[in-house]
Amino acid sequence: MRRIAIVGAGPSGFYTAKYLLEKNASLLIDIVEKLPVPYGLVRYGVAPDHQDVKGVVETFKQILTHERVRYLGGVEVGGKGVSLQQIRSCYSGVVLAYGASSDIDLNVPDEHSIKNVLSARRFVGWYNGEPDCVDVGNEINLDKVKNVVIVGNGNVAIDCARILSKNIDELHPTDITSSSISMLLKSSVENIYIIGRRGHVQASFTIKEFRELTKLSATKVHIDKDELSRGLTAASVKEIENNRPKTRIVDLINTVAVGDAINSNEFQKNNIYFKFLMSPTSFLSENKNGVKCVSGIKFEKNKLIGDALHQKAVGTGIHDVIPCQLVLKSIGYKSLPIENNIFNYQSNTINHINGRVVDKTTNQVVQGLYTVGWVKRGPTGIVGTNITDAKDTVKAIIEDIESGLIKDVAPNESPILTSTTITLDKYEKIDNEEIERGKNSMPIPKIREKITSIEEMIKTANR
Ligand code: FAD
């Protein structure tokens, strides 16, 4: 009997399970997840107003209920949980699909000690009800925030700006937590600045997400035409040439800059300013009741140097300050190691060749150990990107099965399946409870009301 453990119940783990089931008719699969609940960033990353994306959960549910799959929730691999060695000893193969649960630092002094400077990951986790992040709402006091600076201009930055700007009536029926709705209702945010180190041509956001901002019912998007001209170096022009998606997004940015794409609604809730060619250098703070709170952020203006596709932002020595009461650092998620000898600390990913994990001390493939998803390739790409990635890893596993490299295991129960493990039937109790609470939510029903404490999830699961 061969049984594979997939560590992490996010999209990459589910797609790996899907293709393994398809390619091998007898393989058994355990999906091992740290939290009681599955779906990774589809539950805790993807924005609540993007329910079309969250719909992928229906595909994942089919995998969870497959007769050859078991869900083992509430089991952490590494850290305080079961060791990788332990888990490897009782499975034919292990696939590390545990994503990226930390943040890249800005490397600006005091970024971890000033109140109201936090990662976009924690902010996103807050409005999505991630147990580790539920306190963020009380920390940031949106009712006292007028200006928000978001450092970084990828789609996560855009998600944060949109949630802060969107009409609450549109967010209400989603699976955003009710406590976030209450805080957003009190919000006094007027201005959101989205800052990019390089120019508009190199901006990380995609056109769909950018266009969505320009269509918000009560928000004005502002772009400074002078900054666009500074970013349009000869090398930038080359980057746009023959690149259809880039041309379209630059065209839309230019249209917004001249004011044509701005909606003309009379009621204006807030402004979003896209700023380019700026790098943060320090935080300004003020003392409030003995607590050092952010009051502004100082930037150095940049210019671009280098060839097309390799342009770098370098400082000009000219500085600027944006007064603000909240800073969201949105420059990327970061994976953490669960074992040092397989982790590459430069790329913050697991060492691998086509999904087969490689021990960096011996430079040898670690037999029966594989990786997939963000922890394999870094924190980029959409849910669908994990499909081709999973196929690559599954190909390696199937090859290893066929060449006899993957061992059989005894058909006994997994040692990680204990009385405290959240199995599928237990998870379904949490799922049903959340849907029920959503139906009864006031003043209008919601898709679901997430349970945000692990303790309460476990209680519900064991009811
Ligand atoms: P994850 O989804 O992070 O899953 C990893 C899983 O592993 C988690 O469930 C985690 O709890 C678990 N885990 C972690 N550590 C351990 C451990 N030690 N032991 C056991 N389990 C562990 N894509 C889109 O297509 N559309 C969108 O609109 C979109 N919006 C996004 C918004 C945000 C804010 C973010 C961050 C991403 C978004 N994405 C979107 C991208 C998409 O979410 C990712 O491509 C995808 O989730 C990556 O899958 P993964 O399985 O590698 O990681």
XYZ file of C-alpha atoms and ligand atoms in Angstrom:
516
model
C 0.000 0.000 0.000
C 1.299 3.456 -0.882
C 0.149 6.530 1.003
C 1.277 10.071 0.297
C 1.029 12.924 2.818
C 0.482 16.393 1.415
C 1.471 19.035 3.980
C -0.741 22.091 3.458
C -4.383 22.257 2.355
C -4.030 25.223 0.004
C -4.535 25.255 -3.785
C -1.156 23.649 -4.570
C -1.836 20.788 -2.152
C -5.308 20.188 -3.581
C -4.146 20.247 -7.194
C -1.344 17.826 -6.301
C -3.918 15.476 -4.743
C -6.180 15.844 -7.793
C -3.507 14.840 -10.309
C -2.095 12.065 -8.120
C -5.593 10.538 -7.881
C -5.979 10.820 -11.644
C -2.579 9.329 -12.488
C -2.566 6.431 -10.042
C -5.627 4.312 -9.303
C -4.530 2.913 -5.952
C -2.562 5.674 -4.246
C -3.972 6.872 -0.905
C -3.594 10.495 0.122
C -3.637 12.291 3.470
C -3.946 16.078 3.338
C -2.295 17.368 6.516
C -3.165 20.930 7.543
C -1.935 23.089 10.422
C -5.292 24.806 10.918
C -8.550 22.994 11.624
C -9.924 24.421 8.347
C -8.635 23.858 4.780
C -8.161 26.030 1.657
C -5.155 28.166 2.675
C -5.089 31.559 1.014
C -8.342 30.934 -0.805
C -9.940 31.299 2.627
C -7.457 33.737 4.199
C -5.919 35.666 1.268
C -8.316 36.069 -1.659
C -10.490 39.115 -0.998
C -14.064 38.556 0.221
C -15.466 40.530 -2.712
C -13.758 38.097 -5.138
C -16.198 35.236 -4.520
C -15.770 34.075 -8.116
C -12.158 33.140 -7.237
C -13.208 31.551 -3.937
C -15.580 29.356 -5.960
C -12.600 27.048 -6.632
C -13.346 25.602 -3.183
C -16.081 23.504 -4.857
C -13.359 21.678 -6.836
C -11.307 21.233 -3.659
C -14.349 19.823 -1.797
C -14.632 17.067 -4.388
C -11.031 16.109 -3.624
C -11.618 16.214 0.140
C -14.548 13.835 -0.160
C -12.763 11.425 -2.539
C -12.705 7.874 -1.171
C -8.900 7.689 -1.311
C -8.337 11.004 0.474
C -8.323 11.771 4.201
C -8.267 15.253 5.702
C -6.104 15.599 8.804
C -6.609 19.143 10.063
C -5.124 20.785 13.127
C -1.782 19.025 12.590
C 1.283 21.232 12.247
C 4.367 19.763 10.609
C 7.590 21.233 12.046
C 7.685 23.846 14.793
C 5.803 22.637 17.858
C 4.032 19.955 15.849
C 5.022 16.619 14.382
C 8.537 16.583 12.912
C 9.158 16.123 9.214
C 11.213 13.041 10.025
C 8.333 11.503 11.964
C 5.876 12.088 9.169
C 8.274 10.791 6.522
C 8.791 7.567 8.427
C 5.152 6.569 8.108
C 4.318 7.655 4.566
C 5.515 6.443 1.172
C 6.092 10.043 0.167
C 5.587 13.544 1.577
C 4.769 16.666 -0.464
C 5.547 20.002 1.202
C 2.812 22.429 0.096
C 2.788 24.704 3.111
C 2.821 28.081 1.351
C 4.250 31.327 2.709
C 3.182 32.430 6.156
C 5.570 35.312 6.833
C 6.586 38.652 5.332
C 9.532 40.191 3.547
C 10.881 43.094 5.598
C 11.176 46.628 4.252
C 14.476 47.054 6.077
C 13.474 50.488 7.305
C 14.433 51.233 10.937
C 11.712 50.633 13.566
C 9.369 48.817 11.180
C 8.608 46.214 13.851
C 8.311 48.567 16.795
C 6.093 51.450 15.675
C 2.361 51.033 16.167
C 0.263 50.963 12.995
C 3.088 49.797 10.737
C 2.081 46.283 9.752
C 2.268 43.865 6.880
C -0.497 43.751 4.296
C -0.557 39.993 5.041
C -1.798 40.690 8.578
C -4.318 43.265 7.341
C -5.642 40.803 4.729
C -5.727 38.085 7.407
C -7.744 40.429 9.611
C -10.573 41.127 7.183
C -10.570 37.452 6.156
C -10.841 36.231 9.777
C -7.488 34.444 10.090
C -7.140 33.422 13.755
C -3.627 34.909 14.102
C -4.739 38.276 12.745
C -8.115 38.959 14.385
C -6.583 41.440 16.828
C -5.392 43.728 14.024
C -8.749 45.523 13.952
C -8.371 46.662 17.559
C -4.719 47.568 17.023
C -5.196 49.896 14.082
C -8.288 51.903 15.124
C -9.449 52.861 11.632
C -11.690 55.526 13.165
C -8.534 57.542 13.897
C -6.854 56.967 10.526
C -7.120 59.598 7.791
C -4.168 58.695 5.550
C -2.964 55.178 4.745
C 0.292 54.437 2.926
C 0.615 51.051 1.231
C 4.217 50.289 0.298
C 4.313 48.036 -2.750
C 1.978 48.035 -5.732
C 1.039 44.430 -6.426
C -2.463 42.981 -6.390
C -2.371 42.458 -2.608
C -1.849 46.238 -2.186
C -4.803 46.827 -4.497
C -6.962 44.376 -2.500
C -6.195 46.305 0.710
C -6.985 49.672 -0.908
C -10.227 48.331 -2.365
C -11.456 46.841 0.918
C -10.738 50.169 2.648
C -12.636 52.038 -0.061
C -15.532 49.848 -1.071
C -19.111 50.605 -0.236
C -19.829 48.540 2.886
C -23.193 47.408 1.494
C -21.286 45.518 -1.191
C -18.959 43.841 1.324
C -21.670 42.946 3.788
C -23.110 39.802 2.153
C -19.658 38.274 1.546
C -17.643 36.144 3.988
C -15.772 39.166 5.386
C -15.963 38.980 9.182
C -18.676 41.013 10.896
C -16.083 42.507 13.239
C -14.190 43.868 10.201
C -17.425 45.332 8.843
C -17.991 47.110 12.170
C -14.484 48.573 12.098
C -14.717 49.542 8.407
C -18.011 51.310 9.126
C -16.172 53.502 11.639
C -13.282 54.134 9.258
C -12.280 57.740 8.702
C -9.812 56.911 5.921
C -9.802 59.655 3.291
C -6.577 59.122 1.389
C -4.734 55.947 0.401
C -1.273 56.187 -1.165
C -0.007 53.156 -3.085
C 3.747 53.456 -3.480
C 5.995 51.773 -6.044
C 9.791 51.726 -6.002
C 10.032 51.756 -9.790
C 7.904 53.367 -12.503
C 4.384 52.676 -13.759
C 5.672 50.438 -16.564
C 7.171 48.119 -13.960
C 4.114 48.215 -11.647
C 3.223 44.773 -10.298
C -0.583 45.018 -10.324
C -2.604 43.466 -13.126
C -5.066 45.344 -15.314
C -8.205 43.636 -13.975
C -7.461 44.612 -10.378
C -6.396 48.157 -11.334
C -9.507 48.721 -13.450
C -11.675 47.507 -10.572
C -10.314 50.341 -8.401
C -11.137 52.932 -11.023
C -14.737 51.685 -11.026
C -15.389 51.912 -7.282
C -18.543 53.880 -6.696
C -17.174 56.492 -4.279
C -13.425 56.568 -4.869
C -11.267 58.792 -7.020
C -8.024 57.341 -8.361
C -5.239 59.874 -8.904
C -2.015 59.478 -10.840
C 0.593 62.197 -11.279
C 1.430 62.756 -14.967
C 4.924 64.045 -14.103
C 5.757 60.784 -12.355
C 4.651 58.907 -15.452
C 6.964 60.966 -17.662
C 9.871 60.373 -15.273
C 9.232 56.624 -15.475
C 8.996 56.574 -19.248
C 12.702 56.098 -19.929
C 13.895 54.804 -23.305
C 14.253 51.393 -21.655
C 10.655 51.569 -20.352
C 9.422 52.379 -23.865
C 11.226 49.231 -25.059
C 9.569 47.208 -22.296
C 6.132 48.263 -23.530
C 6.882 47.641 -27.221
C 5.508 44.311 -28.485
C 4.097 43.539 -25.061
C 0.336 43.651 -25.487
C -0.697 43.237 -21.798
C 1.834 45.906 -20.746
C 0.622 48.284 -23.465
C -2.982 47.897 -22.301
C -2.185 48.568 -18.663
C 0.038 51.565 -19.468
C -2.750 52.959 -21.683
C -5.227 52.635 -18.816
C -2.788 54.248 -16.348
C -2.362 57.175 -18.775
C -6.121 57.510 -19.143
C -6.547 57.658 -15.381
C -3.734 60.202 -15.102
C -5.524 62.627 -17.419
C -8.725 62.080 -15.473
C -10.789 60.318 -18.152
C -11.299 57.047 -16.292
C -12.362 58.638 -13.046
C -16.010 58.092 -12.253
C -18.049 61.214 -11.717
C -20.145 60.172 -8.726
C -20.969 63.128 -6.555
C -20.481 61.324 -3.266
C -16.805 60.827 -2.756
C -15.724 58.594 0.083
C -11.986 58.617 -0.466
C -9.025 59.084 -2.799
C -6.439 56.576 -3.950
C -3.116 58.034 -5.094
C -0.720 55.856 -7.085
C 2.823 57.119 -6.507
C 5.785 55.804 -8.451
C 9.588 55.991 -8.155
C 9.681 56.298 -4.365
C 11.399 54.199 -1.674
C 10.682 54.506 2.051
C 13.686 55.534 4.137
C 12.263 56.145 7.624
C 9.103 56.365 9.684
C 7.978 59.455 11.520
C 6.283 58.838 14.826
C 4.547 60.588 17.682
C 4.039 59.551 21.267
C 0.422 58.784 22.154
C -0.085 57.791 25.799
C 3.423 56.411 25.943
C 3.068 54.452 22.668
C 5.151 55.325 19.605
C 2.613 55.624 16.759
C 3.361 56.199 13.085
C 2.659 59.764 11.940
C 4.324 59.749 8.543
C 6.720 58.059 6.225
C 9.743 59.603 4.567
C 10.611 58.611 1.009
C 13.516 59.107 -1.308
C 12.544 59.814 -4.895
C 14.088 57.388 -7.379
C 15.134 57.372 -10.995
C 15.452 54.374 -13.257
C 18.771 53.194 -14.635
C 19.704 50.168 -16.733
C 18.519 48.280 -19.779
C 14.986 47.254 -20.626
C 13.658 44.551 -18.257
C 16.652 45.108 -15.957
C 15.982 48.677 -14.838
C 16.793 49.459 -11.237
C 15.460 52.217 -9.025
C 18.255 54.350 -7.573
C 17.862 57.219 -5.113
C 18.077 60.835 -6.298
C 18.798 62.323 -2.874
C 15.466 64.165 -2.992
C 13.118 63.311 -0.149
C 9.421 63.688 0.496
C 7.141 62.956 3.450
C 3.596 61.593 3.418
C 1.785 62.139 6.729
C -0.139 58.992 7.656
C -1.588 57.078 10.584
C -1.355 53.577 9.065
C 1.330 51.900 6.931
C 0.732 48.557 5.214
C 3.900 46.850 3.988
C 2.950 44.970 0.856
C 6.224 43.872 -0.666
C 5.698 40.143 -0.517
C 4.924 37.034 1.471
C 7.782 34.794 2.602
C 7.999 31.038 3.278
C 9.685 29.786 6.435
C 11.851 26.673 6.778
C 10.666 23.591 8.598
C 14.084 22.003 8.088
C 17.288 23.919 7.411
C 19.069 21.506 5.105
C 16.371 21.675 2.429
C 15.701 25.420 2.594
C 17.244 28.099 0.399
C 17.523 31.255 2.519
C 18.224 33.469 -0.509
C 14.995 32.689 -2.330
C 13.075 31.622 0.818
C 11.895 28.481 -0.967
C 12.597 24.768 -0.663
C 15.530 23.453 -2.713
C 14.239 21.202 -5.455
C 14.617 19.860 -8.954
C 11.251 19.565 -10.736
C 9.514 19.188 -7.382
C 11.961 16.621 -5.920
C 13.431 18.095 -2.736
C 17.221 18.427 -2.699
C 19.367 18.389 0.453
C 21.728 21.353 0.095
C 24.402 19.797 2.319
C 24.748 16.691 0.129
C 23.293 18.088 -3.087
C 21.307 14.860 -3.346
C 17.594 14.357 -3.958
C 15.846 13.385 -0.719
C 14.018 10.223 -1.666
C 10.260 10.415 -1.214
C 10.202 14.138 -0.407
C 8.594 16.637 -2.795
C 7.406 20.224 -2.871
C 4.784 22.321 -4.652
C 3.163 25.780 -4.643
C 4.443 28.989 -3.068
C 6.962 27.209 -0.855
C 8.434 25.638 -4.003
C 8.447 28.539 -6.437
C 8.014 31.663 -4.275
C 4.905 33.717 -3.473
C 3.758 34.663 -6.962
C 1.002 33.669 -9.309
C -2.701 33.118 -9.072
C -4.615 30.040 -7.899
C -4.459 28.612 -11.432
C -0.649 28.883 -11.536
C -0.611 26.023 -9.025
C -2.138 23.682 -11.616
C 0.933 23.488 -13.880
C 3.151 23.541 -10.805
C 1.287 20.576 -9.263
C 1.441 18.670 -12.553
C 5.242 19.093 -12.552
C 5.558 17.674 -9.023
C 3.051 14.876 -9.691
C 5.073 13.851 -12.766
C 8.129 13.385 -10.538
C 6.164 11.356 -7.954
C 4.609 9.085 -10.578
C 8.019 8.521 -12.215
C 9.452 7.583 -8.807
C 6.579 5.179 -8.142
C 7.070 3.546 -11.526
C 10.805 3.155 -11.006
C 10.261 1.605 -7.583
C 11.768 4.479 -5.623
C 8.678 5.013 -3.482
C 8.265 2.566 -0.643
C 5.152 0.757 0.500
C 3.858 1.484 3.979
C 1.968 -0.731 6.374
C -1.792 -0.263 6.068
C -2.095 0.888 9.664
C -3.557 4.184 10.738
C -1.324 7.219 10.483
C 0.196 8.173 13.854
C -0.969 11.729 13.213
C -4.587 10.581 13.056
C -5.431 10.908 16.736
C -8.526 11.839 18.686
C -7.625 15.540 18.362
C -7.188 15.512 14.580
C -9.846 17.454 12.688
C -11.085 14.897 10.189
C -13.440 15.692 7.326
C -16.626 14.996 9.309
C -15.404 17.328 12.056
C -14.411 20.041 9.579
C -17.862 19.772 8.021
C -19.372 20.712 11.374
C -17.297 23.927 11.351
C -18.283 24.579 7.744
C -22.004 24.068 8.437
C -21.882 26.221 11.565
C -20.239 29.079 9.639
C -22.836 28.893 6.862
C -25.648 28.806 9.428
C -24.227 31.838 11.280
C -23.985 33.621 7.931
C -27.661 32.967 7.203
C -28.633 34.419 10.569
C -26.300 37.400 10.307
C -27.820 40.833 10.943
C -28.796 43.157 9.340
C -28.531 41.011 6.173
C -27.508 37.383 5.568
C -23.917 36.625 4.588
C -22.319 33.789 2.609
C -20.757 32.642 5.892
C -19.670 34.066 9.203
C -16.202 32.641 9.805
C -15.248 31.335 13.207
C -12.071 33.241 13.997
C -10.727 31.423 17.040
C -9.045 28.034 16.784
C -10.409 27.090 20.187
C -13.962 27.726 19.028
C -13.350 25.849 15.771
C -12.194 22.806 17.752
C -15.169 23.043 20.099
C -17.544 23.219 17.144
C -15.782 20.307 15.432
C -16.118 18.111 18.498
C -19.723 18.945 19.231
P -1.423 28.487 0.589
O -2.684 28.866 -0.075
O -0.814 29.463 1.519
O -1.658 27.119 1.375
C -0.720 26.607 2.285
C -1.437 25.833 3.373
O -0.458 25.211 4.212
C -2.270 26.708 4.312
O -3.550 26.154 4.484
C -1.482 26.706 5.623
O -2.304 26.855 6.781
C -0.833 25.339 5.571
N 0.380 25.242 6.397
C 1.306 26.206 6.606
N 2.292 25.752 7.398
C 1.984 24.472 7.705
C 2.623 23.476 8.499
N 3.783 23.720 9.109
N 2.031 22.261 8.640
C 0.833 22.010 8.012
N 0.201 22.924 7.239
C 0.766 24.135 7.077
N -5.132 34.131 -6.677
C -6.152 34.256 -7.567
O -6.236 33.450 -8.492
N -7.077 35.262 -7.450
C -7.068 36.151 -6.411
O -7.936 37.050 -6.321
C -6.015 36.020 -5.464
N -5.956 36.870 -4.419
C -4.955 36.746 -3.511
C -4.912 37.644 -2.457
C -3.906 37.558 -1.508
C -3.866 38.535 -0.381
C -2.904 36.557 -1.642
C -1.803 36.470 -0.631
C -2.936 35.659 -2.699
C -3.962 35.734 -3.650
N -4.027 34.857 -4.728
C -5.043 34.976 -5.636
C -2.980 33.818 -4.932
C -3.351 32.435 -4.354
O -3.965 32.593 -3.123
C -2.078 31.563 -4.260
O -1.598 31.332 -5.577
C -2.295 30.211 -3.620
O -3.060 30.281 -2.448
C -0.940 29.534 -3.257
O -1.224 28.213 -2.865
P -0.310 27.356 -1.871
O -1.021 26.065 -1.732
O 1.078 27.344 -2.343
O -0.283 28.161 -0.472
